[in-house]
């Protein structure tokens, strides 16, 4: 680990610590060719848990989670063979992350 000192505009020293990227950040997420169908199953399980929970149906958190889950299920069902389109519609990363 190396430290570099630089004068700040206020007269004091500012230290920067440089670290190389951890190895787990250097590679991408492994491709999962079944990610879209798995997405549907996982989001449906989330909806089922929300329905079985004692959280009030008018709780804003529940409303938001259910809307997101339904939207992503619909996007996945309409584009089963096009994971790039699912990623574009969901706008939250790779299908493996969703």
Short mmCIF file of C-alpha atoms in Angstrom, two decimals:
data_model
loop_
_atom_site.label_atom_id
_atom_site.label_comp_id
_atom_site.label_asym_id
_atom_site.label_seq_id
_atom_site.Cartn_x
_atom_site.Cartn_y
_atom_site.Cartn_z
CA UNK A 1 0.00 0.00 0.00
CA UNK A 2 1.42 3.40 -0.93
CA UNK A 3 0.51 6.79 0.39
CA UNK A 4 0.87 10.02 -1.50
CA UNK A 5 0.71 13.42 0.16
CA UNK A 6 -0.62 16.50 -1.57
CA UNK A 7 -1.05 20.04 -0.24
CA UNK A 8 -4.65 21.11 0.02
CA UNK A 9 -5.85 24.65 -0.72
CA UNK A 10 -6.26 25.12 3.04
CA UNK A 11 -2.56 24.50 3.70
CA UNK A 12 -2.85 21.02 5.23
CA UNK A 13 -1.77 17.72 3.75
CA UNK A 14 -4.28 15.32 2.27
CA UNK A 15 -3.32 11.65 2.13
CA UNK A 16 -4.48 9.36 -0.63
CA UNK A 17 -4.30 5.63 -0.15
CA UNK A 18 -3.92 3.63 -3.34
CA UNK A 19 -4.97 0.02 -3.44
CA UNK A 20 -5.20 -2.22 -6.47
CA UNK A 21 -8.69 -3.48 -7.30
CA UNK A 22 -9.60 -6.67 -5.44
CA UNK A 23 -9.48 -9.67 -7.73
CA UNK A 24 -13.24 -10.28 -7.47
CA UNK A 25 -13.86 -6.93 -9.15
CA UNK A 26 -11.68 -7.73 -12.15
CA UNK A 27 -13.97 -10.28 -13.75
CA UNK A 28 -17.59 -10.11 -14.83
CA UNK A 29 -20.51 -12.13 -13.63
CA UNK A 30 -20.56 -15.63 -15.12
CA UNK A 31 -23.17 -16.04 -17.85
CA UNK A 32 -26.26 -17.93 -16.75
CA UNK A 33 -28.20 -19.09 -19.79
CA UNK A 34 -31.24 -19.80 -17.59
CA UNK A 35 -31.21 -16.41 -15.87
CA UNK A 36 -34.49 -15.15 -17.39
CA UNK A 37 -36.62 -18.16 -16.33
CA UNK A 38 -34.93 -18.12 -12.91
CA UNK A 39 -35.82 -14.45 -12.61
CA UNK A 40 -39.50 -15.25 -13.14
CA UNK A 41 -39.42 -17.99 -10.48
CA UNK A 42 -37.62 -15.79 -7.93
CA UNK A 43 -39.84 -12.75 -8.43
CA UNK A 44 -42.96 -14.93 -8.23
CA UNK A 45 -41.64 -16.39 -4.96
CA UNK A 46 -41.16 -12.84 -3.70
CA UNK A 47 -44.75 -11.97 -4.63
CA UNK A 48 -45.98 -15.13 -2.89
CA UNK A 49 -44.08 -14.23 0.29
CA UNK A 50 -45.45 -10.71 0.22
CA UNK A 51 -48.99 -12.06 -0.18
CA UNK A 52 -48.50 -14.42 2.77
CA UNK A 53 -46.94 -11.76 4.98
CA UNK A 54 -48.73 -9.67 7.56
CA UNK A 55 -47.51 -6.46 5.95
CA UNK A 56 -50.50 -4.21 5.20
CA UNK A 57 -51.49 -4.16 1.54
CA UNK A 58 -51.43 -0.37 1.57
CA UNK A 59 -47.85 -0.17 2.90
CA UNK A 60 -45.86 1.84 0.37
CA UNK A 61 -42.89 -0.55 0.57
CA UNK A 62 -45.13 -3.50 -0.32
CA UNK A 63 -46.76 -1.57 -3.15
CA UNK A 64 -43.37 -0.63 -4.62
CA UNK A 65 -41.88 -4.13 -4.30
CA UNK A 66 -44.94 -5.73 -5.90
CA UNK A 67 -44.93 -3.25 -8.79
CA UNK A 68 -41.24 -3.86 -9.49
CA UNK A 69 -41.64 -7.64 -9.26
CA UNK A 70 -44.68 -7.69 -11.57
CA UNK A 71 -42.99 -5.43 -14.10
CA UNK A 72 -39.85 -7.58 -14.18
CA UNK A 73 -41.87 -10.81 -14.44
CA UNK A 74 -43.79 -9.35 -17.39
CA UNK A 75 -40.60 -8.15 -19.09
CA UNK A 76 -39.01 -11.58 -18.63
CA UNK A 77 -42.08 -13.50 -19.85
CA UNK A 78 -42.36 -11.36 -22.98
CA UNK A 79 -38.64 -11.73 -23.77
CA UNK A 80 -37.68 -15.24 -22.67
CA UNK A 81 -35.14 -15.63 -25.46
CA UNK A 82 -33.76 -12.10 -25.34
CA UNK A 83 -31.92 -11.40 -22.06
CA UNK A 84 -30.49 -8.15 -23.45
CA UNK A 85 -34.02 -6.80 -23.92
CA UNK A 86 -34.93 -7.82 -20.36
CA UNK A 87 -31.84 -5.96 -19.12
CA UNK A 88 -32.79 -2.89 -21.15
CA UNK A 89 -36.40 -2.90 -19.92
CA UNK A 90 -35.47 -3.43 -16.28
CA UNK A 91 -32.57 -0.97 -16.48
CA UNK A 92 -30.84 -2.41 -13.40
CA UNK A 93 -27.90 -4.44 -14.66
CA UNK A 94 -27.46 -7.90 -16.06
CA UNK A 95 -30.21 -10.51 -15.84
CA UNK A 96 -27.89 -12.55 -13.61
CA UNK A 97 -28.05 -9.69 -11.10
CA UNK A 98 -31.80 -9.14 -11.28
#
